[in-house]
Structure formats: structure tokens, C-alpha cells
Tab-separated table of N, CA and C in Angstrom:
chain	number	residue	atom	x	y	z
C	1	SER	N	-114.879	241.156	-111.432
C	1	SER	CA	-113.942	240.799	-110.557
C	1	SER	C	-113.147	240.401	-111.540
C	2	GLY	N	-111.982	239.566	-110.565
C	2	GLY	CA	-110.986	239.392	-111.463
C	2	GLY	C	-110.976	238.224	-111.799
C	3	GLY	N	-110.047	237.252	-112.537
C	3	GLY	CA	-110.458	235.990	-113.307
C	3	GLY	C	-111.194	235.717	-114.524
C	4	LYS	N	-111.177	236.684	-114.508
C	4	LYS	CA	-111.849	236.457	-116.341
C	4	LYS	C	-111.090	236.894	-117.002
C	5	TYR	N	-112.090	236.721	-118.234
C	5	TYR	CA	-111.358	237.830	-119.698
C	5	TYR	C	-112.355	236.858	-120.879
C	6	ILE	N	-112.664	238.014	-121.608
C	6	ILE	CA	-113.325	238.165	-122.845
C	6	ILE	C	-112.210	237.813	-124.412
C	7	GLY	N	-111.733	237.026	-124.940
C	7	GLY	CA	-111.314	236.618	-125.877
C	7	GLY	C	-111.066	237.137	-127.592
C	8	THR	N	-112.586	237.230	-127.421
C	8	THR	CA	-113.259	237.490	-129.278
C	8	THR	C	-114.178	238.347	-128.527
C	9	THR	N	-114.333	238.815	-129.915
C	9	THR	CA	-115.086	240.133	-129.910
C	9	THR	C	-116.798	239.372	-130.298
C	10	GLY	N	-117.846	240.184	-129.936
C	10	GLY	CA	-119.011	239.593	-129.739
C	10	GLY	C	-119.809	238.669	-128.619
C	11	GLN	N	-118.663	238.269	-128.030
C	11	GLN	CA	-118.853	237.711	-126.730
C	11	GLN	C	-120.270	237.633	-125.527
C	12	THR	N	-120.977	236.835	-124.685
C	12	THR	CA	-121.819	237.210	-124.300
C	12	THR	C	-122.087	237.439	-123.100
C	13	ALA	N	-120.420	236.171	-122.703
C	13	ALA	CA	-120.627	236.299	-121.140
C	13	ALA	C	-118.688	236.107	-121.373
C	14	CYS	N	-118.527	236.888	-120.041
C	14	CYS	CA	-116.792	236.420	-119.579
C	14	CYS	C	-116.702	235.082	-119.767
C	15	VAL	N	-115.187	234.722	-119.719
C	15	VAL	CA	-115.139	233.123	-119.369
C	15	VAL	C	-113.499	233.288	-118.618
C	16	ASP	N	-113.844	232.200	-117.401
C	16	ASP	CA	-112.226	232.217	-116.245
C	16	ASP	C	-110.736	231.645	-116.919
C	17	CYS	N	-110.497	232.748	-116.280
C	17	CYS	CA	-109.186	232.106	-116.624
C	17	CYS	C	-108.729	230.616	-116.603
C	18	PRO	N	-107.509	229.909	-117.483
C	18	PRO	CA	-107.307	228.806	-116.973
C	18	PRO	C	-106.567	228.666	-115.985
C	19	THR	N	-106.283	227.496	-115.402
C	19	THR	CA	-104.605	227.428	-114.707
C	19	THR	C	-103.627	227.617	-114.432
C	20	GLY	N	-102.815	228.306	-113.847
C	20	GLY	CA	-101.811	228.311	-114.492
C	20	GLY	C	-101.708	229.942	-114.852
C	21	ARG	N	-102.464	230.230	-115.496
C	21	ARG	CA	-102.833	232.043	-115.383
C	21	ARG	C	-104.101	232.549	-114.472
C	22	ALA	N	-104.046	233.881	-114.553
C	22	ALA	CA	-104.912	234.596	-113.802
C	22	ALA	C	-104.975	236.110	-114.413
C	23	GLN	N	-105.551	236.626	-113.552
C	23	GLN	CA	-105.923	237.947	-114.334
C	23	GLN	C	-107.192	238.850	-113.356
C	24	GLY	N	-106.004	239.900	-112.904
C	24	GLY	CA	-106.445	240.936	-111.302
C	24	GLY	C	-107.213	241.192	-112.691
C	25	ALA	N	-107.955	242.626	-112.877
C	25	ALA	CA	-107.973	244.065	-113.801
C	25	ALA	C	-109.158	243.357	-114.241
C	26	THR	N	-110.422	244.062	-114.592
C	26	THR	CA	-111.657	243.842	-114.822
C	26	THR	C	-111.939	244.106	-116.238
C	27	GLY	N	-112.646	243.858	-117.631
C	27	GLY	CA	-112.206	243.708	-118.342
C	27	GLY	C	-111.323	243.669	-119.592
C	28	SER	N	-110.418	242.841	-119.290
C	28	SER	CA	-109.870	242.251	-120.126
C	28	SER	C	-109.578	241.068	-121.073
C	29	SER	N	-109.007	241.419	-121.939
C	29	SER	CA	-108.918	239.927	-123.303
C	29	SER	C	-107.604	239.030	-123.280
C	30	SER	N	-107.316	238.964	-121.698
C	30	SER	CA	-106.101	237.829	-121.959
C	30	SER	C	-106.489	237.528	-121.003
C	31	CYS	N	-105.763	236.324	-120.081
C	31	CYS	CA	-105.218	236.372	-118.541
C	31	CYS	C	-103.757	235.564	-118.736
C	32	PRO	N	-102.870	236.474	-118.242
C	32	PRO	CA	-101.274	236.539	-118.073
C	32	PRO	C	-101.049	234.702	-117.741
C	33	THR	N	-100.251	234.634	-118.290
C	33	THR	CA	-99.327	232.689	-117.542
C	33	THR	C	-98.408	233.462	-115.789
C	34	CYS	N	-99.504	233.217	-115.131
C	34	CYS	CA	-97.944	233.147	-113.806
C	34	CYS	C	-96.414	233.068	-114.037
C	35	ALA	N	-96.035	233.583	-113.917
C	35	ALA	CA	-94.846	234.024	-113.829
C	35	ALA	C	-93.909	232.378	-112.746
C	36	ALA	N	-92.376	232.360	-113.494
C	36	ALA	CA	-92.031	231.299	-113.014
C	36	ALA	C	-92.049	231.340	-111.194
C	37	GLY	N	-91.590	230.392	-110.551
C	37	GLY	CA	-91.732	230.632	-108.855
C	37	GLY	C	-93.407	231.336	-108.339
C	38	ARG	N	-94.410	231.264	-109.430
C	38	ARG	CA	-95.458	231.262	-109.017
C	38	ARG	C	-96.498	230.748	-109.766
C	39	TYR	N	-98.315	230.387	-109.919
C	39	TYR	CA	-99.128	229.136	-109.773
C	39	TYR	C	-99.955	229.853	-109.656
C	40	ALA	N	-101.095	229.375	-110.070
C	40	ALA	CA	-102.596	229.395	-110.489
C	40	ALA	C	-102.821	227.780	-110.571
C	41	ALA	N	-103.587	227.705	-109.122
C	41	ALA	CA	-104.322	226.171	-109.377
C	41	ALA	C	-105.324	226.034	-109.599
C	42	ALA	N	-106.566	226.418	-109.986
C	42	ALA	CA	-107.765	227.139	-109.679
C	42	ALA	C	-108.553	228.052	-111.243
C	43	THR	N	-109.101	227.321	-111.413
C	43	THR	CA	-109.145	228.692	-113.090
C	43	THR	C	-109.984	229.718	-112.252
C	44	GLY	N	-110.535	231.138	-113.197
C	44	GLY	CA	-110.915	231.871	-112.771
C	44	GLY	C	-110.096	232.253	-111.150
C	45	SER	N	-108.204	232.198	-111.581
C	45	SER	CA	-107.735	233.092	-110.163
C	45	SER	C	-107.732	234.278	-110.716
C	46	ALA	N	-108.073	235.800	-109.646
C	46	ALA	CA	-107.381	236.716	-110.329
C	46	ALA	C	-105.901	237.068	-109.588
C	47	ASP	N	-105.125	236.691	-109.509
C	47	ASP	CA	-103.996	236.197	-109.229
C	47	ASP	C	-103.226	235.262	-108.904
C	48	CYS	N	-101.977	235.059	-109.149
C	48	CYS	CA	-101.434	233.510	-109.764
C	48	CYS	C	-100.377	234.076	-107.844
C	49	GLN	N	-100.214	232.424	-107.168
C	49	GLN	CA	-99.235	232.428	-105.646
C	49	GLN	C	-98.047	232.193	-105.818
C	50	ASP	N	-97.639	233.394	-105.127
C	50	ASP	CA	-96.067	232.756	-104.699
C	50	ASP	C	-95.405	230.678	-104.715
C	51	CYS	N	-94.387	230.294	-104.469
C	51	CYS	CA	-94.447	228.905	-104.684
C	51	CYS	C	-93.729	229.025	-102.951
C	52	GLN	N	-93.728	228.349	-102.123
C	52	GLN	CA	-94.467	228.441	-100.292
C	52	GLN	C	-92.511	228.094	-100.191
C	53	THR	N	-92.023	228.382	-98.793
C	53	THR	CA	-90.828	227.927	-98.928
C	53	THR	C	-90.597	226.586	-99.288
C	54	HIS	N	-89.516	225.858	-99.554
C	54	HIS	CA	-89.104	224.881	-99.593
C	54	HIS	C	-89.426	224.491	-100.807
C	55	LYS	N	-90.324	225.046	-101.541
C	55	LYS	CA	-90.776	224.740	-102.805
C	55	LYS	C	-90.309	225.390	-104.130
C	56	TYR	N	-90.288	225.276	-105.057
C	56	TYR	CA	-90.034	226.056	-106.240
C	56	TYR	C	-90.975	225.544	-107.487
C	57	ARG	N	-90.870	226.473	-108.326
C	57	ARG	CA	-91.416	225.560	-110.104
C	57	ARG	C	-90.521	226.913	-111.069
C	58	SER	N	-90.111	226.012	-112.057
C	58	SER	CA	-88.856	227.083	-112.949
C	58	SER	C	-89.431	227.237	-114.190
C	59	GLU	N	-90.712	226.590	-114.284
C	59	GLU	CA	-91.741	227.122	-115.468
C	59	GLU	C	-92.650	227.559	-115.731
C	60	THR	N	-93.110	228.479	-116.580
C	60	THR	CA	-93.717	229.317	-115.944
C	60	THR	C	-95.552	228.556	-116.403
C	61	GLY	N	-96.860	229.672	-116.145
C	61	GLY	CA	-97.843	229.213	-116.230
C	61	GLY	C	-97.946	227.315	-114.887
C	62	ALA	N	-97.490	227.598	-114.268
C	62	ALA	CA	-97.915	226.665	-113.144
C	62	ALA	C	-99.450	226.395	-113.222
C	63	THR	N	-99.174	225.356	-112.544
C	63	THR	CA	-100.506	224.761	-111.700
C	63	THR	C	-100.617	224.497	-110.168
C	64	SER	N	-99.136	224.039	-109.987
C	64	SER	CA	-98.721	224.166	-108.799
C	64	SER	C	-97.089	224.246	-108.582
C	65	CYS	N	-96.364	223.845	-107.279
C	65	CYS	CA	-95.342	224.075	-107.159
C	65	CYS	C	-94.641	222.666	-106.532
C	66	LEU	N	-93.285	221.989	-106.888
C	66	LEU	CA	-92.753	221.341	-106.695
C	66	LEU	C	-91.505	221.613	-105.428
C	67	SER	N	-91.453	220.181	-104.104
C	67	SER	CA	-91.125	220.392	-103.379
C	67	SER	C	-89.676	219.883	-103.911
C	68	CYS	N	-88.227	220.407	-103.349
C	68	CYS	CA	-87.243	220.887	-103.090
C	68	CYS	C	-86.508	219.508	-103.295
C	69	PRO	N	-85.597	218.990	-104.272
C	69	PRO	CA	-85.539	217.660	-103.895
C	69	PRO	C	-84.222	217.579	-102.102
C	70	ALA	N	-84.511	216.782	-101.965
C	70	ALA	CA	-83.528	216.452	-100.946
C	70	ALA	C	-81.946	216.498	-101.496
C	71	GLY	N	-81.228	217.772	-100.371
C	71	GLY	CA	-79.711	218.238	-100.757
C	71	GLY	C	-79.441	219.410	-100.739
C	72	LYS	N	-81.340	219.935	-101.090
C	72	LYS	CA	-81.740	221.130	-101.431
C	72	LYS	C	-82.086	221.798	-100.517
C	73	GLU	N	-82.769	223.422	-100.397
C	73	GLU	CA	-83.841	223.704	-100.250
C	73	GLU	C	-83.833	225.245	-100.728
C	74	GLN	N	-85.018	225.795	-100.347
C	74	GLN	CA	-85.440	227.412	-100.934
C	74	GLN	C	-86.248	227.508	-99.601
C	75	THR	N	-85.662	228.800	-98.897
C	75	THR	CA	-86.402	229.075	-97.262
C	75	THR	C	-86.595	231.032	-97.982
C	76	THR	N	-87.091	230.581	-99.226
C	76	THR	CA	-87.417	231.790	-99.553
C	76	THR	C	-88.810	231.691	-100.393
C	77	THR	N	-89.774	232.951	-100.106
C	77	THR	CA	-91.049	232.218	-100.923
C	77	THR	C	-91.081	232.830	-102.579
C	78	GLY	N	-91.674	232.448	-103.173
C	78	GLY	CA	-91.758	232.785	-104.833
C	78	GLY	C	-91.031	232.298	-105.575
C	79	ARG	N	-89.967	231.321	-105.701
C	79	ARG	CA	-88.706	231.072	-106.330
C	79	ARG	C	-88.837	230.735	-107.436
C	80	SER	N	-88.214	229.698	-107.949
C	80	SER	CA	-87.591	229.823	-109.550
C	80	SER	C	-86.809	228.109	-109.300
C	81	TYR	N	-86.075	228.074	-108.172
C	81	TYR	CA	-84.963	227.114	-107.884
C	81	TYR	C	-84.920	226.828	-106.625
C	82	CYS	N	-84.057	225.539	-106.295
C	82	CYS	CA	-83.476	225.012	-104.684
C	82	CYS	C	-82.351	226.041	-104.760
C	83	ASN	N	-81.736	226.282	-103.412
C	83	ASN	CA	-79.923	226.053	-103.279
C	83	ASN	C	-79.593	224.942	-102.625
C	84	SER	N	-78.607	224.732	-103.255
C	84	SER	CA	-77.895	223.456	-102.613
C	84	SER	C	-77.258	223.563	-101.488
C	85	CYS	N	-77.313	222.666	-100.198
C	85	CYS	CA	-76.835	222.459	-98.852
C	85	CYS	C	-75.284	222.431	-99.099
C	86	ASN	N	-74.774	223.839	-98.450
C	86	ASN	CA	-73.408	223.833	-98.678
C	86	ASN	C	-73.017	222.733	-97.555
C	87	THR	N	-71.505	222.767	-97.578
C	87	THR	CA	-70.936	221.960	-96.824
C	87	THR	C	-70.589	222.361	-95.448
C	88	GLY	N	-70.520	221.164	-94.751
C	88	GLY	CA	-71.063	220.672	-93.686
C	88	GLY	C	-72.605	221.257	-92.597
C	89	LYS	N	-73.352	221.231	-94.294
C	89	LYS	CA	-74.817	220.665	-93.767
C	89	LYS	C	-75.371	219.957	-94.426
C	90	TYR	N	-76.912	219.362	-94.269
C	90	TYR	CA	-77.503	218.089	-95.163
C	90	TYR	C	-78.743	218.200	-95.203
C	91	ASN	N	-79.306	217.243	-96.043
C	91	ASN	CA	-80.694	217.576	-96.272
C	91	ASN	C	-81.475	215.974	-96.755
C	92	GLY	N	-81.772	214.933	-95.861
C	92	GLY	CA	-82.060	214.039	-96.466
C	92	GLY	C	-83.632	213.821	-96.651
C	93	GLN	N	-84.209	214.629	-96.648
C	93	GLN	CA	-86.192	215.098	-96.932
C	93	GLN	C	-85.889	216.072	-97.967
C	94	THR	N	-87.233	215.830	-98.974
C	94	THR	CA	-87.491	216.579	-100.479
C	94	THR	C	-88.639	217.156	-99.044
C	95	GLY	N	-88.407	219.042	-100.032
C	95	GLY	CA	-89.215	219.546	-98.886
C	95	GLY	C	-89.132	220.698	-97.951
C	96	SER	N	-87.597	219.938	-97.292
C	96	SER	CA	-87.413	220.296	-96.231
C	96	SER	C	-85.598	221.421	-96.259
C	97	ALA	N	-85.523	221.628	-95.119
C	97	ALA	CA	-84.462	222.618	-94.904
C	97	ALA	C	-82.737	221.944	-94.777
C	98	CYS	N	-82.112	222.430	-95.536
C	98	CYS	CA	-80.499	221.882	-94.925
C	98	CYS	C	-80.281	222.206	-93.449
C	99	ALA	N	-79.883	221.266	-92.213
C	99	ALA	CA	-79.354	221.356	-91.361
C	99	ALA	C	-77.766	220.412	-91.225
C	100	PRO	N	-77.696	221.468	-90.151
C	100	PRO	CA	-76.114	221.900	-89.591
C	100	PRO	C	-75.523	220.320	-88.806
C	101	CYS	N	-74.770	219.562	-89.985
C	101	CYS	CA	-74.109	218.508	-89.219
C	101	CYS	C	-74.003	218.375	-87.250
C	102	GLN	N	-73.815	217.483	-86.983
C	102	GLN	CA	-73.865	217.530	-85.518
C	102	GLN	C	-72.369	217.037	-85.222
C	103	SER	N	-71.802	217.668	-84.063
C	103	SER	CA	-70.709	217.576	-83.396
C	103	SER	C	-71.187	215.903	-83.767
C	104	GLY	N	-69.047	215.294	-84.254
C	104	GLY	CA	-68.946	213.776	-84.249
C	104	GLY	C	-69.414	213.785	-85.652
C	105	LYS	N	-69.596	214.298	-86.755
C	105	LYS	CA	-70.121	213.876	-87.537
C	105	LYS	C	-70.064	215.820	-88.783
C	106	ALA	N	-69.830	215.088	-89.498
C	106	ALA	CA	-69.711	215.843	-91.085
C	106	ALA	C	-69.466	215.693	-92.453
C	107	SER	N	-69.202	216.817	-93.512
C	107	SER	CA	-69.960	216.537	-94.620
C	107	SER	C	-68.784	217.212	-95.939
C	108	ASN	N	-68.430	217.128	-96.415
C	108	ASN	CA	-67.482	217.964	-97.347
C	108	ASN	C	-67.990	218.416	-99.132
C	109	GLN	N	-69.729	217.396	-98.588
C	109	GLN	CA	-70.010	217.467	-99.739
C	109	GLN	C	-71.042	218.541	-100.408
C	110	ILE	N	-71.149	219.353	-100.953
C	110	ILE	CA	-72.045	219.637	-101.238
C	110	ILE	C	-73.966	219.255	-101.734
C	111	GLU	N	-74.886	219.332	-101.222
C	111	GLU	CA	-75.591	218.187	-101.982
C	111	GLU	C	-75.910	217.298	-101.236
C	112	ALA	N	-75.154	217.274	-99.622
C	112	ALA	CA	-75.290	216.142	-98.866
C	112	ALA	C	-76.502	215.347	-98.372
C	113	LEU	N	-77.205	214.100	-98.916
C	113	LEU	CA	-78.409	214.169	-97.661
C	113	LEU	C	-77.807	213.129	-97.235
C	114	SER	N	-76.483	213.453	-95.912
C	114	SER	CA	-76.344	213.642	-94.442
C	114	SER	C	-74.989	213.832	-94.180
C	115	CYS	N	-74.503	213.404	-92.977
C	115	CYS	CA	-73.480	213.888	-92.379
C	115	CYS	C	-72.696	212.462	-92.109
C	116	GLU	N	-71.169	212.259	-92.105
C	116	GLU	CA	-71.096	211.127	-92.014
C	116	GLU	C	-70.299	211.175	-90.262
C	117	PHE	N	-70.261	210.180	-89.659
C	117	PHE	CA	-69.371	209.942	-88.593
C	117	PHE	C	-67.559	210.384	-88.894
C	118	CYS	N	-66.643	210.721	-87.480
C	118	CYS	CA	-65.500	210.630	-87.673
C	118	CYS	C	-65.117	208.997	-87.558
C	119	ASP	N	-64.019	209.707	-88.217
C	119	ASP	CA	-63.635	208.019	-88.050
C	119	ASP	C	-62.791	207.765	-86.535
C	120	ALA	N	-62.268	206.809	-85.779
C	120	ALA	CA	-61.559	206.371	-85.638
C	120	ALA	C	-60.476	207.156	-85.114
C	121	GLY	N	-59.469	207.944	-84.362
C	121	GLY	CA	-58.015	209.141	-83.857
C	121	GLY	C	-58.790	210.504	-85.289
C	122	ARG	N	-59.973	211.005	-85.310
C	122	ARG	CA	-60.619	212.123	-85.810
C	122	ARG	C	-62.012	212.197	-85.325
C	123	TYR	N	-61.796	213.633	-84.944
C	123	TYR	CA	-63.348	214.459	-84.280
C	123	TYR	C	-63.576	215.603	-85.238
C	124	ALA	N	-65.121	215.830	-84.600
C	124	ALA	CA	-65.838	217.609	-84.925
C	124	ALA	C	-66.474	217.413	-83.911
C	125	ALA	N	-65.336	218.855	-82.888
C	125	ALA	CA	-66.112	218.877	-82.052
C	125	ALA	C	-66.848	219.898	-81.953
C	126	SER	N	-67.665	220.530	-82.813
C	126	SER	CA	-68.591	221.822	-82.898
C	126	SER	C	-69.453	221.499	-84.562
C	127	PRO	N	-70.143	221.860	-84.313
C	127	PRO	CA	-71.600	221.065	-85.394
C	127	PRO	C	-70.775	222.396	-86.873
C	128	HIS	N	-71.640	222.499	-88.402
C	128	HIS	CA	-71.524	222.927	-89.639
C	128	HIS	C	-69.718	221.833	-90.015
C	129	MET	N	-69.195	221.069	-89.601
C	129	MET	CA	-68.241	220.683	-90.044
C	129	MET	C	-67.725	220.039	-91.113
C	130	GLN	N	-66.910	220.876	-91.980
C	130	GLN	CA	-66.849	220.315	-93.451
C	130	GLN	C	-65.853	218.759	-93.136
C	131	GLU	N	-65.035	218.570	-92.360
C	131	GLU	CA	-64.246	217.267	-92.462
C	131	GLU	C	-63.625	217.108	-90.610
C	132	CYS	N	-63.477	216.194	-90.828
C	132	CYS	CA	-62.710	216.018	-89.111
C	132	CYS	C	-61.806	216.075	-89.084
C	133	SER	N	-61.118	216.373	-87.427
C	133	SER	CA	-59.567	216.975	-87.363
C	133	SER	C	-58.656	215.695	-86.926
C	134	PHE	N	-58.141	215.387	-86.989
C	134	PHE	CA	-57.257	214.306	-86.338
C	134	PHE	C	-56.777	214.183	-84.948
C	135	CYS	N	-56.786	213.581	-84.175
C	135	CYS	CA	-57.082	213.817	-82.700
C	135	CYS	C	-55.177	214.607	-82.438
C	136	PRO	N	-54.764	215.154	-81.102
C	136	PRO	CA	-53.743	215.453	-81.624
C	136	PRO	C	-53.285	214.576	-80.441
C	137	VAL	N	-51.608	215.037	-81.261
C	137	VAL	CA	-51.183	213.636	-79.677
C	137	VAL	C	-51.326	213.535	-78.131
C	138	GLY	N	-51.063	212.956	-77.907
C	138	GLY	CA	-51.867	212.270	-76.633
C	138	GLY	C	-52.708	211.675	-76.381
C	139	ARG	N	-53.714	212.411	-77.233
C	139	ARG	CA	-54.860	212.374	-77.534
C	139	ARG	C	-55.779	211.086	-77.751
């Protein structure tokens, strides 16, 4: 079975792969390190697991993944980085998705933690607004 190796000659038993490494083949002399975006939390792992959505790991040999910080997201599994929230979106929590600014609010910042209400005399009629518009003359 996988998850074990023999690193030197003359051994009487196979050894479990350490955390952060995995081996899926039998008869192996080493356990490869998990690539960035993947992890092996337990000893004796036969395969490295992908980091889940909204998590990442930039280092190799990881035993767990980290939650994306506020202002960023990752919608794909097995990634070594998080993407910044674009303008018109925000994310005030770690490990969650960016959301569009609601009507009446806007954000012109990348990695915004929140959207700002439009000032008096300005409006944002739809979601995803980067800036609030001035009210037209007579309104």
C-alpha cells in the first residue's frame, strides 16, 4: 500500500511518509514533498490533497492550508495564492468569497473590506459599482 517508503538498504519494515509528503506507489525509496496548493496532514499519506476553495498554501511540504485573508478570495481548489477582490466588490472575512457592492454603495479599491455608502447628492443604482454617480440636475 502507499504512504510508506524505505530510505536505506537493509531495513526490516517500511516507514510512514512524514506529514507534508506522500507516496502512492509501492516499493519506493522516498516520499515526494507536496506541491504548493496541496497538503498531507497525516503521516503515511498515499496522496497529497488539494487546498479547498477560499484556501491556499504557497509553500511546498504543507500539512494544512491557510484561509485567504479578508479582501481576497480563491474560487478554485489546489491553489498557491489568493486573488484580490476587484473594484466594485468586497470581502470583510477570511476564507470567504468576494461579494458585489449592493445598490447605494460603491468601492473603487482593490481588496476592499467593505463598500461605502454614497454621499448625499450621489447614488449607485446597481450592484458592482466602483463609484457613486452624481444626481442629475433637478433630482
